[in-house]
CSV table of C-alpha atoms and ligand atoms in Angstrom, one decimal:
chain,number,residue,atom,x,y,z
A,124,UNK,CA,0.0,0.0,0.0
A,125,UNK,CA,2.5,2.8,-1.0
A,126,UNK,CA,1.4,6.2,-0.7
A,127,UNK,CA,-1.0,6.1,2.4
A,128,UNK,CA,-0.4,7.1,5.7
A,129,UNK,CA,0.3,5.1,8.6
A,130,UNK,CA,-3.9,5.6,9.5
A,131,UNK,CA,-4.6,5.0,6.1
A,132,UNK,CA,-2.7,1.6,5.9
A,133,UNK,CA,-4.2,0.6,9.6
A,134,UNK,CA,-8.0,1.1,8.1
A,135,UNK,CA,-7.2,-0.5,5.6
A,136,UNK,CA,-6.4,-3.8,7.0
A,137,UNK,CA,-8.9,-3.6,9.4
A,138,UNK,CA,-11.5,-3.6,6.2
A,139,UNK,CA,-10.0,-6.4,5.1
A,140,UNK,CA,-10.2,-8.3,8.5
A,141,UNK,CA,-13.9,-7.5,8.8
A,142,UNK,CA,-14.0,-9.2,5.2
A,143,UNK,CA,-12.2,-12.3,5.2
A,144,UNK,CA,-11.9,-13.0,9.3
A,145,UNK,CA,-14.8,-14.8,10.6
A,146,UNK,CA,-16.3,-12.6,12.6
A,147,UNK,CA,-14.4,-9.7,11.8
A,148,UNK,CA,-11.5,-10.3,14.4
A,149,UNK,CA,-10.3,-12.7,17.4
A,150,UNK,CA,-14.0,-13.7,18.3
A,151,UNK,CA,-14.9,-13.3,21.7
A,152,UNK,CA,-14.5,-9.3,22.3
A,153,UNK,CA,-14.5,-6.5,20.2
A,154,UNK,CA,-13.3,-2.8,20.4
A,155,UNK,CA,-15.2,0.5,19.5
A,156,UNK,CA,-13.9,1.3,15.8
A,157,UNK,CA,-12.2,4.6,16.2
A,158,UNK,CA,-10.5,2.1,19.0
A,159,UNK,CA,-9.9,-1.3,17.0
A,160,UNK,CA,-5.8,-1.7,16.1
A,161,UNK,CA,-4.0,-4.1,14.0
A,162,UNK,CA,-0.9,-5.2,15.9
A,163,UNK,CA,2.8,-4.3,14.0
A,164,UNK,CA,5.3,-5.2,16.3
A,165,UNK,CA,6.3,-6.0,20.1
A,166,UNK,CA,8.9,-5.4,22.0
A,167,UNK,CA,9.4,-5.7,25.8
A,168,UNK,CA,6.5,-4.5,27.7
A,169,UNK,CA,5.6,-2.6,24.5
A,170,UNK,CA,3.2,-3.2,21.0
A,171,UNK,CA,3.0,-0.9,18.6
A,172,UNK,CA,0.0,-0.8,16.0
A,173,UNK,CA,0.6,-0.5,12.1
A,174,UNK,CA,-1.0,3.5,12.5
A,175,UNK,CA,2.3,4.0,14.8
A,176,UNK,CA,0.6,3.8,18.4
A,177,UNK,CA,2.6,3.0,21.1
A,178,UNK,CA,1.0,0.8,24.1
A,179,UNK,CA,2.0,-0.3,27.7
A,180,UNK,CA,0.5,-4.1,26.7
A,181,UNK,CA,-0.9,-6.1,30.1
A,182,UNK,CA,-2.9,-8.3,27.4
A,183,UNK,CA,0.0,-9.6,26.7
A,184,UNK,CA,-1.4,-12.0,23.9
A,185,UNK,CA,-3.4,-13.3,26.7
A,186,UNK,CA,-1.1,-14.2,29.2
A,187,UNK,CA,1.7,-16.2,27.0
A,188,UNK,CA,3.9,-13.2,26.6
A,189,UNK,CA,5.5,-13.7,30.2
A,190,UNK,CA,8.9,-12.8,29.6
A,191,UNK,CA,7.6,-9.6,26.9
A,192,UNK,CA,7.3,-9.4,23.5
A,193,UNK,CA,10.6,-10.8,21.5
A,194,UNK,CA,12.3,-11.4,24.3
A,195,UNK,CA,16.1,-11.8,22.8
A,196,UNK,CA,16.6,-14.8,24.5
A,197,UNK,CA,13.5,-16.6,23.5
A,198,UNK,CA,14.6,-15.3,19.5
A,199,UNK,CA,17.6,-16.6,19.7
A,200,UNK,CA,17.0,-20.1,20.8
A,201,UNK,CA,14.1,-20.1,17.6
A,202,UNK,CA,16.7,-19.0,15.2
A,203,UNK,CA,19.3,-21.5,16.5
A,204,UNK,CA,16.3,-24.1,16.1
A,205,UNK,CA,14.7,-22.5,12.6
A,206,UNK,CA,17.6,-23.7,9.9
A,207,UNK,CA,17.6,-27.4,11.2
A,208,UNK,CA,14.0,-27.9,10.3
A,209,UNK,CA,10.6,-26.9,12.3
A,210,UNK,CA,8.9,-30.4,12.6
A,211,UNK,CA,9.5,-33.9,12.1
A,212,UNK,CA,7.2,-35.9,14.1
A,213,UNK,CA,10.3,-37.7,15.5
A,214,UNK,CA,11.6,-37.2,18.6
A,215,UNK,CA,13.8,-34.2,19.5
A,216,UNK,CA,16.2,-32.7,21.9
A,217,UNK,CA,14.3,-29.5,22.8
A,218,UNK,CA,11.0,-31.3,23.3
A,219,UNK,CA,12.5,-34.1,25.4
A,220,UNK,CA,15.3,-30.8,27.2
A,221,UNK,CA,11.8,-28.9,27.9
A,222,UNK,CA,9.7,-32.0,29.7
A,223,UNK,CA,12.7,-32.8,31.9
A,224,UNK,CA,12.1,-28.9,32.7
A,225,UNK,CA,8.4,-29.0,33.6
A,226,UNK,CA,8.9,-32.2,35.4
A,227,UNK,CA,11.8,-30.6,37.4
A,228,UNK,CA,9.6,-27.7,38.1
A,229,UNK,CA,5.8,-29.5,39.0
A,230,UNK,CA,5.3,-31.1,41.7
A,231,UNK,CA,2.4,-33.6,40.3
A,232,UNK,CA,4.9,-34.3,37.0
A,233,UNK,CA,6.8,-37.7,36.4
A,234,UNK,CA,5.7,-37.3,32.8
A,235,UNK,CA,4.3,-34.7,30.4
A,236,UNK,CA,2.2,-35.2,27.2
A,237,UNK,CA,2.6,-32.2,24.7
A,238,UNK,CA,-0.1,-30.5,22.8
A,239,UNK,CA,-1.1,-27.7,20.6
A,240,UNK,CA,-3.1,-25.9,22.7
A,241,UNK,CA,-4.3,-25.0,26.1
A,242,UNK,CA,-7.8,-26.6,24.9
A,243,UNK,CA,-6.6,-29.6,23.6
A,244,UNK,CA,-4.4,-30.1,27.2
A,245,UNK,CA,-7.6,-30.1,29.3
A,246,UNK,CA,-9.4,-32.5,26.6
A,247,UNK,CA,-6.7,-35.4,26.6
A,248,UNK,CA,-6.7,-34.7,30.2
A,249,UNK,CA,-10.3,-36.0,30.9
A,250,UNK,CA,-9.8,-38.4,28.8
A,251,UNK,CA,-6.5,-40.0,30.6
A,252,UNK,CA,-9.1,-39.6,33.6
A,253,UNK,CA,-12.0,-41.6,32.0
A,254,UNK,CA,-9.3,-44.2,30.6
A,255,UNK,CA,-7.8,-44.1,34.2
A,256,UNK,CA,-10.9,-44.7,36.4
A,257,UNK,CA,-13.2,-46.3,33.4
A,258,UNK,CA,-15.6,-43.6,34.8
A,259,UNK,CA,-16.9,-41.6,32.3
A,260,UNK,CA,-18.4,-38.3,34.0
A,261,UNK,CA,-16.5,-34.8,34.7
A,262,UNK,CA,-16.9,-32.2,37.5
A,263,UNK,CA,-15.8,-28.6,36.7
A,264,UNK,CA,-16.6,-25.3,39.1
A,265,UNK,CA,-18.6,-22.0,37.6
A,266,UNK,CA,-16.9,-19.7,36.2
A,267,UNK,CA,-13.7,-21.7,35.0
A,268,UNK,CA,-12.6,-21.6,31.7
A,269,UNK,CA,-11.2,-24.9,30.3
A,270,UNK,CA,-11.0,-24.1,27.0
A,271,UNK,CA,-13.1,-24.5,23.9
A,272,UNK,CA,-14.3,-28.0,24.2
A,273,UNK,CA,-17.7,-29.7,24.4
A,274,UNK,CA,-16.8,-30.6,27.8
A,275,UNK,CA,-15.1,-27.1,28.8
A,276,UNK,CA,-18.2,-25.1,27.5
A,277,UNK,CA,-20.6,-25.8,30.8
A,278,UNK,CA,-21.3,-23.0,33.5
A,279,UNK,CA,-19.1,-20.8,32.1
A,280,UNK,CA,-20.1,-17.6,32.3
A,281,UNK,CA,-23.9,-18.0,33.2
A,282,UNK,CA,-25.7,-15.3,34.1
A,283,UNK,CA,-27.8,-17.1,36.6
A,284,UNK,CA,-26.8,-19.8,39.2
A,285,UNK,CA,-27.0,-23.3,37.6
A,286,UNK,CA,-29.2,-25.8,38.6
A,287,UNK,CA,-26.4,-27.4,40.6
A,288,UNK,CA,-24.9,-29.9,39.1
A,289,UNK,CA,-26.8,-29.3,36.3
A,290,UNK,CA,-25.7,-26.3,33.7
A,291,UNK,CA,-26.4,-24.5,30.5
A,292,UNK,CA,-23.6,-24.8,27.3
A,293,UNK,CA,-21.8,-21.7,26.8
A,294,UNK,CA,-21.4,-21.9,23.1
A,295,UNK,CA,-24.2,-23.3,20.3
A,296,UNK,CA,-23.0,-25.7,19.0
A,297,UNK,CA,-22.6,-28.1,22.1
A,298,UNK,CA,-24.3,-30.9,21.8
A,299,UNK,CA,-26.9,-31.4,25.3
A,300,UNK,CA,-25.3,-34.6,25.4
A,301,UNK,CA,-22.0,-33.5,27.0
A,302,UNK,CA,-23.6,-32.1,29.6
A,303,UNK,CA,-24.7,-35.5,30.8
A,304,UNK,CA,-21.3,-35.7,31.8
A,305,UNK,CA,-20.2,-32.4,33.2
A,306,UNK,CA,-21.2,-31.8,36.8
A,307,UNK,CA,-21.1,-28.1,37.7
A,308,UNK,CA,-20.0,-26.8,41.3
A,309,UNK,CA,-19.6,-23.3,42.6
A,310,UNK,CA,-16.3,-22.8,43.2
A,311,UNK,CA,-15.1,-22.2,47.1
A,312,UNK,CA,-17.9,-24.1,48.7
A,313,UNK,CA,-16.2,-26.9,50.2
A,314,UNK,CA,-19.0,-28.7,51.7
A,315,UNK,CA,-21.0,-28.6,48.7
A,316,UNK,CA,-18.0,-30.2,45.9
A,317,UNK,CA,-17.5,-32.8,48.5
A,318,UNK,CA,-20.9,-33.1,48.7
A,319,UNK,CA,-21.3,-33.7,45.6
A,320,UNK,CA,-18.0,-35.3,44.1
A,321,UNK,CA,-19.1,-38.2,47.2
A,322,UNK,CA,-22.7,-38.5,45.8
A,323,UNK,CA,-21.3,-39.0,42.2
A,324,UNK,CA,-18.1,-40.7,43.1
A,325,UNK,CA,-18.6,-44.3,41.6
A,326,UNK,CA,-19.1,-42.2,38.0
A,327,UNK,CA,-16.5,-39.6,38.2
A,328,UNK,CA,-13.7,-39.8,36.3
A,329,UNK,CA,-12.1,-36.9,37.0
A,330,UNK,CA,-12.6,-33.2,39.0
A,331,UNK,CA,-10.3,-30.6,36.9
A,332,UNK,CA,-10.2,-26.8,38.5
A,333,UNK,CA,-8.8,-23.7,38.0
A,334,UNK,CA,-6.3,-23.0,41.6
A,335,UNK,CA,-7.0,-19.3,40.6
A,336,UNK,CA,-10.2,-19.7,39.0
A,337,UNK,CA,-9.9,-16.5,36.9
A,338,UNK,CA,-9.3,-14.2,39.6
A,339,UNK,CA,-10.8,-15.5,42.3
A,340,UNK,CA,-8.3,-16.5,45.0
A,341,UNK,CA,-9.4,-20.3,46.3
A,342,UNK,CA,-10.0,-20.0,49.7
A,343,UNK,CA,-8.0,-21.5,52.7
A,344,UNK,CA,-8.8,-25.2,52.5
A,345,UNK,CA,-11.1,-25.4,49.4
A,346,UNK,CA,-8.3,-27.1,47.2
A,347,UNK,CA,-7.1,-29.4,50.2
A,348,UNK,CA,-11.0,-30.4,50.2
A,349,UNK,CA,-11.1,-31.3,46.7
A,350,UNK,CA,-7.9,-33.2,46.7
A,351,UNK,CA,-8.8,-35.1,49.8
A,352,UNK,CA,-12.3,-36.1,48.6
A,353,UNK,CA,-11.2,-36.9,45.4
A,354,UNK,CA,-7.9,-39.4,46.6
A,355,UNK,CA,-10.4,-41.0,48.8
A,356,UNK,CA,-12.5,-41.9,45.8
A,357,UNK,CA,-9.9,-42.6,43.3
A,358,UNK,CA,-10.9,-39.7,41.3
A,359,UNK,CA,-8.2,-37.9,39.5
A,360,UNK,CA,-7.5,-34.3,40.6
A,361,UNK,CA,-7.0,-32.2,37.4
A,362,UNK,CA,-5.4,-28.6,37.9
A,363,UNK,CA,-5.9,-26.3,34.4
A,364,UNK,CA,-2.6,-24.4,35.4
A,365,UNK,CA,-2.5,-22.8,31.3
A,366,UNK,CA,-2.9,-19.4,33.2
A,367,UNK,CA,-1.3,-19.9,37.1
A,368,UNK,CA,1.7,-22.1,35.4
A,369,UNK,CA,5.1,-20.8,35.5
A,370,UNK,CA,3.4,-17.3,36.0
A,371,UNK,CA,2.2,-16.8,39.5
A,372,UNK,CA,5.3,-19.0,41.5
A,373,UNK,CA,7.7,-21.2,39.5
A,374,UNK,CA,6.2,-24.8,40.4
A,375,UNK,CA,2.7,-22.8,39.3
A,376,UNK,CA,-0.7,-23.0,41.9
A,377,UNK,CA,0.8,-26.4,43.4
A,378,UNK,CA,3.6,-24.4,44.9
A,379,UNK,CA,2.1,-21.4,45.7
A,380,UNK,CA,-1.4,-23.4,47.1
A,381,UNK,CA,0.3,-26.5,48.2
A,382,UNK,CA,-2.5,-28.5,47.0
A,383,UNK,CA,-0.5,-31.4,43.6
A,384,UNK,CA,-3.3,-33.2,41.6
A,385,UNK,CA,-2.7,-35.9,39.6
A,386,UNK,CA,-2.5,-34.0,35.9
A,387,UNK,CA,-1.9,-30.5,35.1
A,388,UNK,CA,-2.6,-28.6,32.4
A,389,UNK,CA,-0.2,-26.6,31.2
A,390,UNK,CA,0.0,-23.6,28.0
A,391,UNK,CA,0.9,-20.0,27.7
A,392,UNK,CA,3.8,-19.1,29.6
A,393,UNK,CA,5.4,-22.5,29.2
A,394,UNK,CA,7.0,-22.0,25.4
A,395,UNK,CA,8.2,-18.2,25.5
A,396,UNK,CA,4.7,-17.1,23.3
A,397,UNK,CA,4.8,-20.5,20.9
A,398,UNK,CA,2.2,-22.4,20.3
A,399,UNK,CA,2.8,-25.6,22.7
A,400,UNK,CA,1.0,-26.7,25.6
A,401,UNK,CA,0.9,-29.8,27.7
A,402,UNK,CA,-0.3,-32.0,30.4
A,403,UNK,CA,2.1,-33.0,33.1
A,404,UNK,CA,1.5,-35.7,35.6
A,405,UNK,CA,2.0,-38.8,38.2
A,406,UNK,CA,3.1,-41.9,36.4
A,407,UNK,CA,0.1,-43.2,37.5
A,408,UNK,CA,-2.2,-41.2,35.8
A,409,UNK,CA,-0.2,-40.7,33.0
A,410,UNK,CA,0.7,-45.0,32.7
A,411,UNK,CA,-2.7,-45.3,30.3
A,412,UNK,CA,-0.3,-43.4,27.7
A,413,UNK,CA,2.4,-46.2,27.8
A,414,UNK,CA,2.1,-47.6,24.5
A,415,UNK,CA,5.2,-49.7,25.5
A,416,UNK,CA,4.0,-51.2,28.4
A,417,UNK,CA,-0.2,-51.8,26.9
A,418,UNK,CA,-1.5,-53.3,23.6
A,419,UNK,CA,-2.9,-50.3,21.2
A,420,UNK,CA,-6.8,-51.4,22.4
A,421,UNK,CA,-5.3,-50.1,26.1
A,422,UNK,CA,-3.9,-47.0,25.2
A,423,UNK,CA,-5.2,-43.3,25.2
A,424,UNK,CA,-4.6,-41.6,21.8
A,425,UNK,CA,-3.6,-38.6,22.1
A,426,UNK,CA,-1.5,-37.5,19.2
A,427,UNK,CA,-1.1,-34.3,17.1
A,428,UNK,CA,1.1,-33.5,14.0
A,429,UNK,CA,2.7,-30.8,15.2
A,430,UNK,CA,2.9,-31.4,19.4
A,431,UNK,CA,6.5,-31.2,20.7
A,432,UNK,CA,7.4,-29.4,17.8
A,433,UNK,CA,11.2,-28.2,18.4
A,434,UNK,CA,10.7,-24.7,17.3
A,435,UNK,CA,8.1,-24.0,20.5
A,436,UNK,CA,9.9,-26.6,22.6
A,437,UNK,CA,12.9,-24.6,22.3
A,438,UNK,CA,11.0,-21.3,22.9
A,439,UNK,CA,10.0,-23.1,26.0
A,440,UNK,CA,13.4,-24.3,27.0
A,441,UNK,CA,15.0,-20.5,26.6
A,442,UNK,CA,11.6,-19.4,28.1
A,443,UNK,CA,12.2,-21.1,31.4
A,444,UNK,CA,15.9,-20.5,31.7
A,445,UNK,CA,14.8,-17.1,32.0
A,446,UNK,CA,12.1,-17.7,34.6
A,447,UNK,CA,14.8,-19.7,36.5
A,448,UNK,CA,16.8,-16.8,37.5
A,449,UNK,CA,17.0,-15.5,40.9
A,450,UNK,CA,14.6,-12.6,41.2
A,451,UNK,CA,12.3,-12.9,38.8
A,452,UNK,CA,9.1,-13.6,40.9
A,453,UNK,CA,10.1,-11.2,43.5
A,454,UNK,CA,9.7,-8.7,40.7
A,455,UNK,CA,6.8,-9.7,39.1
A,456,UNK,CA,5.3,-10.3,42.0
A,457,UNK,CA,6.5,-6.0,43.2
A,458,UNK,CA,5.2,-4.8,40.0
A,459,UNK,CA,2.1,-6.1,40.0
A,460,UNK,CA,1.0,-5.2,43.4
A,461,UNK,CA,1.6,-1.6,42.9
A,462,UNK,CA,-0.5,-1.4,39.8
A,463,UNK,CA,-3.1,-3.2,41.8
A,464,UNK,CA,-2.7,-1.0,44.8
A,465,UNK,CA,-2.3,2.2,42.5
A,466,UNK,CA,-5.9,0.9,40.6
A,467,UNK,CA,-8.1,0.7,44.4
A,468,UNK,CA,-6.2,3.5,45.6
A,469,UNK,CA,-7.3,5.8,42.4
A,470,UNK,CA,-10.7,4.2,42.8
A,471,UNK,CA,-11.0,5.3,46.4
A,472,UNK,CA,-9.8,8.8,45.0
A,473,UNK,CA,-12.8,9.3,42.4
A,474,UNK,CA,-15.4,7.5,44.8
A,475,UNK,CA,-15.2,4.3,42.3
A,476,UNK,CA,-15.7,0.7,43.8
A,477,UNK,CA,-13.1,-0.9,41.7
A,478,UNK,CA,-11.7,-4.0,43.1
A,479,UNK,CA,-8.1,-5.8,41.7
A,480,UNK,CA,-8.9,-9.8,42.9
A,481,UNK,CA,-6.4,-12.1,42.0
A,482,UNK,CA,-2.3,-12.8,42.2
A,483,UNK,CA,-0.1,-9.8,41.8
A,484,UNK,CA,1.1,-11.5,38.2
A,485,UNK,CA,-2.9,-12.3,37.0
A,486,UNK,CA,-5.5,-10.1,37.9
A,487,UNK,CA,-8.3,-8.2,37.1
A,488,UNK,CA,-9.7,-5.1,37.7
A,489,UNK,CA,-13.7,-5.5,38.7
A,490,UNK,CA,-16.3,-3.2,39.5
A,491,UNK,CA,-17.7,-4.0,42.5
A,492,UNK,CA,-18.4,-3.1,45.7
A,493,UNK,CA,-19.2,-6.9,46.6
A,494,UNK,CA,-16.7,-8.4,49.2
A,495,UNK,CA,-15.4,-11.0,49.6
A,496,UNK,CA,-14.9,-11.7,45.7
A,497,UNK,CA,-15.5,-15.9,46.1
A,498,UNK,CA,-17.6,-17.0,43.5
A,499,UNK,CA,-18.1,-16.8,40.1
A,500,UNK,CA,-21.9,-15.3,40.7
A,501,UNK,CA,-20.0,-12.5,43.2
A,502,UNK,CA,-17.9,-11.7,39.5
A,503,UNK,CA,-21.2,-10.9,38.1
A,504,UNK,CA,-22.1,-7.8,40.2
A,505,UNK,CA,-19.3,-6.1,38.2
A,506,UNK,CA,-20.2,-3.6,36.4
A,507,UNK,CA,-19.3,-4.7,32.5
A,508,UNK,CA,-20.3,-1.4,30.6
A,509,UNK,CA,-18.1,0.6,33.1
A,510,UNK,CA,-15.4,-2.1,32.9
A,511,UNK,CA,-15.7,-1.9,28.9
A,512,UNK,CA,-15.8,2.2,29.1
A,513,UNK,CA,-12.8,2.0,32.1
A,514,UNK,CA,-10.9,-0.3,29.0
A,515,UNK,CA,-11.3,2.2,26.1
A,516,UNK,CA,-10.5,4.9,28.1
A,517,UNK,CA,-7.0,3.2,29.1
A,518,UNK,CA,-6.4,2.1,25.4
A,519,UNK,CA,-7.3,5.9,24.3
A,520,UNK,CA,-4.5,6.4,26.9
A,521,UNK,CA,-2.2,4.0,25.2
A,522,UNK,CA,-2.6,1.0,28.0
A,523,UNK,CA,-3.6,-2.1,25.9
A,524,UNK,CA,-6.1,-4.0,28.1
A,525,UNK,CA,-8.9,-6.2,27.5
A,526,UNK,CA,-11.8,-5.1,28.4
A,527,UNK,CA,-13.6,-6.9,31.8
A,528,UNK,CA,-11.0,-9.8,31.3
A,529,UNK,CA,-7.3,-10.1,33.0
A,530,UNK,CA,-4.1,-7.6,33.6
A,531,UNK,CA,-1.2,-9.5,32.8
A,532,UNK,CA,2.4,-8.7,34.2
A,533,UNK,CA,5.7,-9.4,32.2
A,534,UNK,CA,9.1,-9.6,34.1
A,535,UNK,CA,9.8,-6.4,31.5
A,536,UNK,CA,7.3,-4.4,32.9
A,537,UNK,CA,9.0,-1.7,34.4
A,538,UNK,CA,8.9,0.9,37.5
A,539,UNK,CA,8.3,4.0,34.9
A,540,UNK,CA,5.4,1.5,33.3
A,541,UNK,CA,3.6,1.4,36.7
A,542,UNK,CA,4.1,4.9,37.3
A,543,UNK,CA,2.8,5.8,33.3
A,544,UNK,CA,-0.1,3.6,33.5
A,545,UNK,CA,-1.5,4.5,36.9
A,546,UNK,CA,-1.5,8.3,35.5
A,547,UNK,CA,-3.5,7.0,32.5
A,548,UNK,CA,-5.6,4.9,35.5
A,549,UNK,CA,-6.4,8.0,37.3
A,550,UNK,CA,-7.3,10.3,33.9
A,551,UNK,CA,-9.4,7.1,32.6
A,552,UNK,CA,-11.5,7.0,36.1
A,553,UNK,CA,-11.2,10.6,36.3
A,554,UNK,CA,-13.1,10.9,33.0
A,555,UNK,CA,-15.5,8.2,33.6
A,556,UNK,CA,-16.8,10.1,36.7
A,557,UNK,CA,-17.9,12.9,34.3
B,15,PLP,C1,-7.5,-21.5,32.5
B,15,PLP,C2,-7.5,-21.8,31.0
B,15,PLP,N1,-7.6,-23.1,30.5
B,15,PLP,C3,-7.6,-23.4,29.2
B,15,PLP,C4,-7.6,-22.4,28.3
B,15,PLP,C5,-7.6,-22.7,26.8
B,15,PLP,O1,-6.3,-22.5,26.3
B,15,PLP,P1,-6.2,-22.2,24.7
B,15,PLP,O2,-6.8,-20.9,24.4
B,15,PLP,O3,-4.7,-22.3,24.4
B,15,PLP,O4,-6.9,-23.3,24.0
B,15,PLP,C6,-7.5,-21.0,28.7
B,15,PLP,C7,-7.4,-19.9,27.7
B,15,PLP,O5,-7.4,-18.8,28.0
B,15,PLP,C8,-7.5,-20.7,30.1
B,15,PLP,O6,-7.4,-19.5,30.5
């Protein structure tokens, strides 16, 4: 497109997305159009749009972008990978260098399976659960997010309680059928998941949960409730760690919690921004996998073209040598509470009820006057339209957040970020009062 201006070129594109994307764009959210951006580069804590707009990203491509955009580490252990080949469907050195990584860092791991995505990672996982137990039904909380599979799609994001442990598909498209086999609990009761994990035991095959469901904190013994109820009943104890995973302590929610399931899930942060996720866990759950030990009729299938692949393993390797370092949770961990901190305290300032639940690396910013934050139907006294007007204002501001969804930390994130941002925090709420 020679001869148009920066603008001009940025429009342009974003005509053609609303042609040939389905849906116009990413799918689930959608900005205002003088608003909507096409993504040139990143760098660090930064993006920069093809119109030439700088942002302070905390989207951070939804979490994976842990370490910052092109981190030169990361970059050079792709284009040390890159001339040998990209995939072979054989075994490799980065993919086998990366599992001895995640199993060295999880508690639950002995093994880890690889997959493409965090959705796939939660699907094989029921299904090493069902093999497992030879059990075929599922129990998920409201509210979590397991990805984008007919068994992940339950009591999602209701706007009503669910007819416990009954619950309405998120997405058309699922058949009712699943939902025979997805049991829905709200998250932080104790007594009623034990409740109902021992009423269902003999047909569970698995209870997979979000530590951090979203933002919501689990409550002091919650998680040591599920994981005794479940052990009692040989039920396997799934965590989805794709978000909490390398991101809010090194060994993930099992470290931070001290609660270790059986499986975890793992995606995002663990290949440096690639596309490679997996499932780490005991050799006992994992032994229904062993196609050397079973005969084929035994054994779970659970393979993908392009899983392992050594470009992303080695992202993943370079990835965690990073996160290794001394310091580098301390920091993350700094960062992130002052920018929540800095949001309540600006809130207080303009007589706002804005609320920051979560982990200083994850969070979001909700609001709510509601306390405590426990549940997924507490989330839903936020108040979306000023959470979506609160997001546009920060974005007009040059923060790139998504709006009524999660602030992401990087370990580039710096002090003069913080200080930048909670400026824009305090004109954004300052101009939503008016
Ligand atoms: C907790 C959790 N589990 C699973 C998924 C699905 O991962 P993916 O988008 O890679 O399929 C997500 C995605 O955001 C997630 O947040």
């Amino acid at each position: 497109m020679t001869g148009c201006t920066p603008a001009e070129q940025q429009a342009a594109l974003l005509q053609d997305a609303g042609t040939y994307l389905a849906g116009g764009g990413l799918g689930l959210f959608q900005l205002p159009a003088d608003l909507n951006l096409v993504v040139a580069r990143g760098e660090g804590s930064r993006v920069w749009d093809v119109a030439g707009r700088e942002y302070i990203d905390y989207h951070l491509s939804s979490g994976p972008a842990l370490l910052g955009h092109a981190h030169p580490e990361v970059i050079a252990a792709v284009q040390a990978q890159l001339p040998k080949g990209s995939t072979y469907f054989f075994l490799n050195e980065p993919e086998i260098q990366l599992a001895r990584k995640i199993v060295d860092a999880v508690p639950c791991a002995d093994e880890v399976l690889y997959t493409g995505s965090g959705t796939e990672a939660t699907f094989y996982a029921l299904r090493i659960a069902r093999a497992r137990t030879r059990r075929d039904k599922v129990m998920k909380f409201e509210g979590a997010w397991h990805g984008m599979h007919d068994y992940g799609l339950w009591g999602t994001v209701p706007s009503t309680p669910s007819d416990y442990p009954r619950s309405k598909p998120d997405s058309v498209g699922v058949p009712a059928m699943a939902g025979e086999l997805v049991l829905v609990s709200p998250f932080n009761d104790s007594a009623k998941a034990v409740e109902m994990i021992e009423r269902h035991a003999k047909e569970l095959a698995a209870v997979i949960i979000e530590p951090l469901q979203r933002v919501l904190l689990p409550e002091p013994g919650f998680l040591q409730a599920v994981r005794e109820v479940t052990k009692k009943h040989g039920i396997m104890l799934i965590f989805d760690e794709i978000v909490t995973g390398f991101r809010i302590a090194w060994g993930g929610a099992q470290e931070k919690y001290g609660v270790v399931p059986d499986m975890a899930c793992y995606g995002k942060a663990v290949s440096g921004g690639f596309a490679l996720a997996a499932i780490a866990g005991s050799t006992d759950a994992m032994q229904v996998l062993d196609v050397r030990k079973r005969n084929r009729a035994e054994v779970v299938w659970a393979t993908n073209t392009l899983n392992g692949n050594p470009v992303c393993a080695a992202a993943g390797v370079a990835a965690l040598d990073v996160l290794a370092e001394p310091g580098v949770y301390d920091r993350l961990h700094a960062i992130g509470s002052r920018l929540r901190k800095g949001i309540e305290d600006a809130g207080a300032k303009h007589g706002i009820a804005v609320q920051c639940p979560g982990e200083d690396a994850v969070f979001g910013v909700r609001f709510t006057a509601r306390k405590p934050l426990r549940n997924w139907m507490d989330l839903t006294t936020s108040d979306k339209d000023l959470g979506y007007r609160w997001a546009c204002e920060m974005i007009r501001r040059g923060i790139l957040v998504n709006p009524n969804e999660k602030i992401y930390i990087s370990v580039v994130h710096s002090d003069a970020d913080i200080a930048t941002t909670l400026s824009a925090v305090d004109e954004a709420f300052a101009s939503l009062k008016k």
